[in-house]
XYZ file of C-alpha atoms in Angstrom:
375
model
C -17.501 -40.840 -12.105
C -19.369 -41.115 -15.965
C -20.242 -44.833 -14.433
C -23.942 -42.913 -13.469
C -24.347 -42.091 -16.840
C -23.761 -45.639 -18.113
C -19.502 -44.992 -19.408
C -16.741 -47.216 -18.247
C -14.316 -45.733 -16.896
C -12.275 -46.749 -19.696
C -14.285 -45.011 -21.634
C -14.272 -42.285 -19.628
C -10.625 -42.500 -19.761
C -10.910 -41.529 -23.536
C -13.160 -39.583 -24.158
C -11.038 -37.804 -21.041
C -7.544 -38.182 -23.761
C -10.427 -36.871 -26.868
C -11.670 -33.676 -24.586
C -8.245 -33.308 -24.036
C -6.162 -33.690 -27.263
C -9.071 -32.897 -30.155
C -8.796 -34.952 -33.183
C -5.640 -37.627 -32.205
C -6.400 -40.677 -34.736
C -6.423 -43.881 -32.758
C -2.993 -45.425 -32.600
C -1.858 -42.009 -31.253
C -4.722 -42.320 -27.891
C -3.108 -45.653 -27.382
C 0.160 -44.970 -27.254
C -0.698 -41.609 -25.051
C -2.526 -43.477 -22.943
C -0.837 -46.887 -22.846
C -3.913 -49.574 -24.033
C -3.229 -51.579 -26.547
C -5.076 -50.200 -30.042
C -7.293 -53.298 -30.625
C -8.953 -51.831 -26.861
C -9.154 -48.731 -27.711
C -10.707 -49.256 -31.640
C -13.287 -51.188 -29.937
C -13.673 -48.086 -26.789
C -14.254 -45.569 -29.795
C -16.314 -47.202 -31.857
C -18.849 -47.794 -28.508
C -17.944 -43.553 -27.523
C -19.319 -42.795 -31.247
C -22.504 -45.441 -30.609
C -22.812 -43.602 -27.255
C -22.809 -39.760 -29.275
C -19.977 -39.550 -26.780
C -17.551 -38.934 -30.428
C -17.418 -38.327 -34.404
C -14.739 -39.318 -36.454
C -13.109 -38.146 -39.893
C -13.513 -38.972 -43.161
C -9.775 -39.047 -43.887
C -8.242 -42.637 -44.553
C -6.921 -42.761 -41.611
C -9.626 -41.199 -39.545
C -9.385 -39.171 -36.827
C -11.487 -38.717 -33.311
C -13.228 -35.858 -32.108
C -15.153 -35.554 -29.085
C -18.700 -34.188 -28.762
C -19.528 -31.219 -26.292
C -19.676 -32.678 -22.876
C -22.978 -30.599 -22.450
C -24.461 -32.305 -25.646
C -22.857 -35.706 -25.062
C -23.248 -36.030 -21.065
C -27.184 -35.058 -20.785
C -29.412 -37.287 -22.441
C -27.046 -40.667 -21.305
C -28.509 -38.494 -17.760
C -31.824 -38.998 -19.183
C -31.535 -41.691 -20.288
C -30.767 -42.927 -16.551
C -33.237 -41.133 -14.575
C -36.130 -42.875 -16.718
C -34.320 -46.587 -16.522
C -34.028 -45.453 -12.424
C -38.378 -44.641 -13.227
C -39.101 -47.928 -14.459
C -36.822 -49.676 -11.829
C -39.056 -47.352 -8.882
C -42.209 -48.598 -10.174
C -41.543 -52.348 -10.804
C -40.236 -52.295 -7.187
C -43.739 -50.568 -6.088
C -45.484 -53.408 -7.984
C -43.832 -55.955 -6.393
C -44.489 -54.179 -3.105
C -48.259 -54.225 -4.119
C -48.148 -57.895 -4.760
C -46.124 -58.941 -1.745
C -48.356 -57.486 0.277
C -51.232 -58.657 -1.231
C -49.848 -62.342 -0.788
C -49.675 -61.538 2.640
C -52.867 -60.507 3.915
C -54.109 -62.865 5.750
C -50.533 -63.018 7.656
C -51.237 -59.628 9.052
C -49.855 -59.889 12.051
C -47.750 -62.251 11.201
C -46.483 -59.154 9.408
C -45.240 -56.685 12.156
C -41.938 -58.874 13.468
C -39.508 -59.646 10.718
C -36.756 -62.319 12.303
C -33.436 -61.907 10.382
C -30.563 -64.414 11.507
C -27.173 -64.867 11.730
C -23.977 -62.140 10.986
C -24.303 -61.585 7.373
C -27.734 -61.304 7.726
C -28.690 -59.223 10.302
C -25.348 -56.805 8.913
C -27.583 -56.361 5.768
C -30.825 -56.100 6.724
C -29.303 -53.242 9.770
C -27.544 -51.396 7.005
C -30.544 -51.382 4.880
C -33.111 -50.004 7.280
C -30.156 -47.198 8.299
C -29.783 -46.070 4.664
C -33.713 -45.662 4.599
C -33.908 -42.937 6.979
C -35.059 -40.094 5.723
C -35.899 -38.137 9.232
C -33.881 -40.076 12.524
C -32.564 -42.883 14.115
C -33.074 -43.501 17.729
C -30.815 -45.531 19.005
C -29.622 -47.440 22.854
C -26.303 -48.347 23.107
C -24.124 -51.059 24.973
C -21.501 -53.078 24.848
C -20.274 -55.959 23.514
C -19.974 -54.794 20.003
C -19.314 -56.479 17.011
C -17.467 -54.460 15.310
C -15.305 -51.759 16.931
C -16.575 -48.336 17.209
C -14.388 -47.273 14.142
C -15.569 -48.712 12.005
C -19.111 -48.322 10.618
C -19.083 -45.285 8.866
C -23.340 -45.157 8.439
C -24.243 -42.846 11.171
C -21.857 -39.760 10.327
C -23.925 -40.659 5.898
C -26.789 -40.241 7.422
C -26.013 -36.907 9.823
C -24.364 -35.065 6.527
C -27.463 -35.778 4.858
C -29.515 -34.031 7.991
C -31.159 -36.765 9.182
C -30.933 -36.445 13.356
C -29.557 -39.332 15.597
C -30.190 -39.401 18.737
C -27.654 -42.041 21.147
C -28.436 -43.117 25.074
C -25.222 -45.134 26.165
C -24.255 -46.898 28.539
C -21.211 -45.443 31.030
C -19.212 -49.175 29.866
C -19.247 -47.691 26.819
C -17.289 -44.166 27.868
C -15.265 -47.048 30.216
C -14.187 -49.496 27.464
C -10.570 -48.575 25.550
C -11.627 -45.242 23.154
C -15.410 -45.673 24.175
C -15.654 -42.227 24.748
C -13.216 -40.592 22.145
C -14.980 -43.251 19.779
C -18.612 -41.168 20.676
C -17.044 -37.264 20.797
C -16.583 -38.632 17.003
C -20.363 -38.842 16.105
C -21.020 -35.798 18.530
C -18.932 -33.461 16.921
C -20.332 -34.810 13.427
C -24.121 -33.444 15.030
C -25.200 -36.687 16.919
C -27.152 -35.966 20.172
C -25.928 -38.635 23.263
C -26.367 -38.762 26.339
C -25.465 -41.691 28.955
C -27.066 -43.334 31.780
C -25.395 -46.160 34.844
C -26.943 -49.411 32.405
C -29.707 -49.946 30.009
C -31.857 -52.603 29.541
C -31.564 -53.420 26.251
C -30.338 -51.877 22.878
C -31.497 -50.756 19.994
C -32.290 -49.030 16.691
C -35.122 -46.492 16.056
C -35.964 -46.110 12.137
C -37.821 -43.057 11.773
C -40.150 -44.549 14.259
C -42.246 -46.410 11.891
C -39.147 -49.935 12.468
C -36.926 -50.848 15.169
C -34.109 -52.928 15.244
C -33.878 -55.674 19.028
C -31.663 -58.541 19.384
C -33.607 -61.674 20.437
C -31.046 -64.108 21.619
C -28.780 -63.139 24.909
C -25.085 -61.394 23.657
C -23.197 -64.059 22.942
C -20.093 -63.743 20.754
C -19.632 -67.893 20.732
C -23.879 -67.997 19.193
C -24.971 -65.871 15.890
C -27.098 -63.302 16.914
C -30.874 -62.968 15.743
C -32.813 -60.265 15.396
C -36.326 -58.564 14.713
C -37.035 -56.200 12.631
C -40.580 -54.564 14.139
C -42.857 -52.868 12.301
C -45.686 -50.156 13.275
C -47.284 -52.242 15.981
C -47.582 -51.693 20.374
C -44.633 -52.863 20.680
C -42.948 -50.024 18.309
C -44.712 -47.556 20.292
C -43.856 -49.138 23.879
C -39.439 -49.505 22.462
C -40.237 -45.739 21.105
C -41.756 -44.621 24.942
C -39.317 -46.478 26.355
C -36.615 -44.615 24.491
C -38.238 -41.546 25.470
C -38.012 -42.693 29.114
C -34.256 -43.512 29.468
C -33.631 -40.187 27.105
C -35.309 -37.383 29.799
C -33.781 -38.685 32.479
C -29.882 -39.667 30.705
C -27.228 -36.578 30.988
C -26.262 -34.761 28.178
C -22.443 -35.654 26.857
C -22.527 -32.945 24.421
C -19.340 -31.800 25.928
C -17.341 -34.671 25.044
C -16.306 -32.464 21.585
C -14.407 -29.288 22.267
C -16.876 -27.448 19.159
C -18.208 -24.737 19.908
C -22.144 -24.250 19.488
C -21.916 -20.321 19.353
C -21.929 -19.285 22.565
C -18.714 -18.223 24.912
C -17.820 -21.828 26.802
C -17.253 -21.306 30.735
C -14.640 -23.575 30.411
C -11.364 -24.584 28.408
C -12.264 -28.573 26.100
C -9.973 -30.376 28.363
C -12.124 -29.157 31.573
C -15.183 -29.558 30.268
C -13.963 -33.291 28.348
C -13.306 -33.310 32.465
C -16.931 -32.538 34.384
C -19.217 -34.207 31.556
C -17.499 -37.903 31.688
C -17.548 -37.205 35.736
C -21.169 -36.196 35.827
C -22.099 -39.038 33.710
C -20.424 -41.617 37.019
C -16.629 -42.266 35.071
C -13.729 -43.204 37.749
C -11.319 -41.539 37.497
C -9.241 -44.097 36.855
C -11.660 -45.380 33.449
C -12.046 -41.088 32.966
C -7.726 -41.092 32.955
C -7.554 -43.902 30.437
C -10.050 -41.869 27.627
C -7.982 -38.623 28.864
C -4.405 -39.908 28.133
C -3.393 -39.008 31.471
C -2.287 -40.007 35.516
C -4.168 -40.468 38.031
C -2.549 -37.743 39.727
C -3.561 -35.215 36.909
C -7.097 -35.889 37.046
C -7.092 -35.641 40.518
C -5.229 -32.363 40.681
C -7.637 -31.242 37.802
C -10.784 -31.649 39.909
C -9.219 -30.237 42.518
C -9.042 -27.210 40.448
C -12.084 -27.417 39.855
C -13.206 -27.848 43.443
C -11.591 -25.275 44.510
C -12.914 -22.494 41.144
C -16.751 -23.248 42.660
C -15.875 -22.786 46.028
C -17.240 -26.256 47.240
C -15.713 -29.061 48.647
C -17.591 -32.335 47.670
C -17.723 -33.386 43.766
C -21.930 -34.073 44.682
C -21.891 -29.570 44.621
C -19.162 -29.476 41.916
C -21.283 -31.607 39.549
C -24.696 -28.966 40.779
C -23.032 -25.822 40.470
C -21.080 -26.533 36.994
C -25.460 -27.498 35.958
C -26.200 -24.391 37.617
C -23.585 -21.994 36.603
C -24.142 -23.232 32.867
C -20.869 -24.584 33.263
C -20.750 -26.789 29.762
C -23.131 -24.855 27.653
C -21.398 -23.749 24.325
C -19.844 -27.949 23.718
C -22.074 -29.849 21.188
C -24.960 -28.789 19.445
C -27.943 -29.581 22.600
C -26.690 -28.367 25.981
C -29.193 -26.287 27.001
C -28.042 -23.681 29.510
C -28.225 -24.990 33.466
C -30.235 -28.232 32.830
C -29.586 -30.774 35.491
C -27.088 -33.029 35.121
C -27.109 -36.271 37.515
C -25.308 -34.604 40.035
C -25.768 -37.702 42.378
C -23.200 -40.181 39.588
C -19.840 -40.055 40.852
C -19.271 -40.072 44.683
C -16.494 -39.073 46.827
C -13.059 -39.952 45.144
C -14.325 -40.613 41.783
C -16.728 -43.600 43.108
C -19.188 -44.589 40.696
C -23.014 -43.621 42.608
C -26.140 -43.685 40.678
C -27.921 -41.331 38.114
C -29.812 -39.096 38.775
C -32.195 -37.431 36.265
C -30.796 -35.739 33.361
C -31.413 -32.510 31.997
C -34.018 -32.213 28.860
C -32.638 -31.426 25.636
C -34.112 -30.886 21.764
C -33.804 -33.132 19.272
C -30.817 -32.712 17.127
C -30.015 -34.727 13.815
C -28.772 -41.484 12.875
C -27.145 -42.921 13.785
C -25.651 -43.745 11.741
C -24.780 -45.991 12.197
C -24.921 -46.613 15.452
C -26.943 -49.845 15.866
C -27.656 -52.926 17.364
C -25.986 -54.735 14.057
C -23.515 -51.229 13.663
C -20.050 -50.253 15.462
C -22.629 -49.884 18.266
C -25.131 -51.822 19.194
C -23.490 -55.240 18.794
C -25.049 -57.789 16.151
C -24.153 -60.117 19.503
């Protein structure tokens, strides 16, 4: 806990012992903590040098902890000063870096990253730099499982906006809707379309991470980091265009937004997957139900809406706000892709989705992360 202030783990252990039991001898401290006498005396000397303790003048000295507010605060200030020096050094290096590359400004617009480890590391760096918003287009294949990347959850926790458009095939993969629901529950604003032309991540509107090589697990992935340019503006426009016509997935999570929901959480999830275009078989797999149960619940929803077709059910759900009250972004009365599901659960073309306001990224989502696939 005190390592950030320059105190090692064993030093913190010994200091804590002195806080709990003042005026102990080195031998007593060593016995209580299970340390050797030599190691204990070395640690005590280090603590004394850092001003964390003092010793009595007895023949066998006893050691007294300096009050934490007096002892630790100077260490924190010293570390902050060191970090400021590091920041100034980085700024100077960045100035020199940019100055040395001015003749090749065009080449600076795109940075090429080759190889799975380098791609994963570079994407993590980009995500962690996000301050405002991360936008992602997500489609298979994935480099690592959905659950393996928690960076987006960290971003959402510190208030970064995340918007994600998923290809429908993501929801059809094993555990796909549950993985997406995990991000939605954390604050991600998620939508779905039948098919995405590409996958990429946009960081704060200033950088994009885009795959250059085809999705082939047998070859090393190559990605490019696109900086501010006309190409970046085109990628942003592509994302917003797909976002505007995608279907909202807020109802995948049963977390209420404050408005009373018109459907039970389980039915809201079913309707959400139905409107997203999943087949009955895929819905059954995602919800852990039998196809017969899915058919029975859809029939009950048709009866409740007093309609006879799934197309009419989708329109009724949108017009009557059946999914209102779930998730942070579902707009009341927004028209979902009512043509997304054909008769008998077959997938049909998706219509335009209603507009929903922005949320918070992706964290961790993206081409090199758990959902973008560094392939």
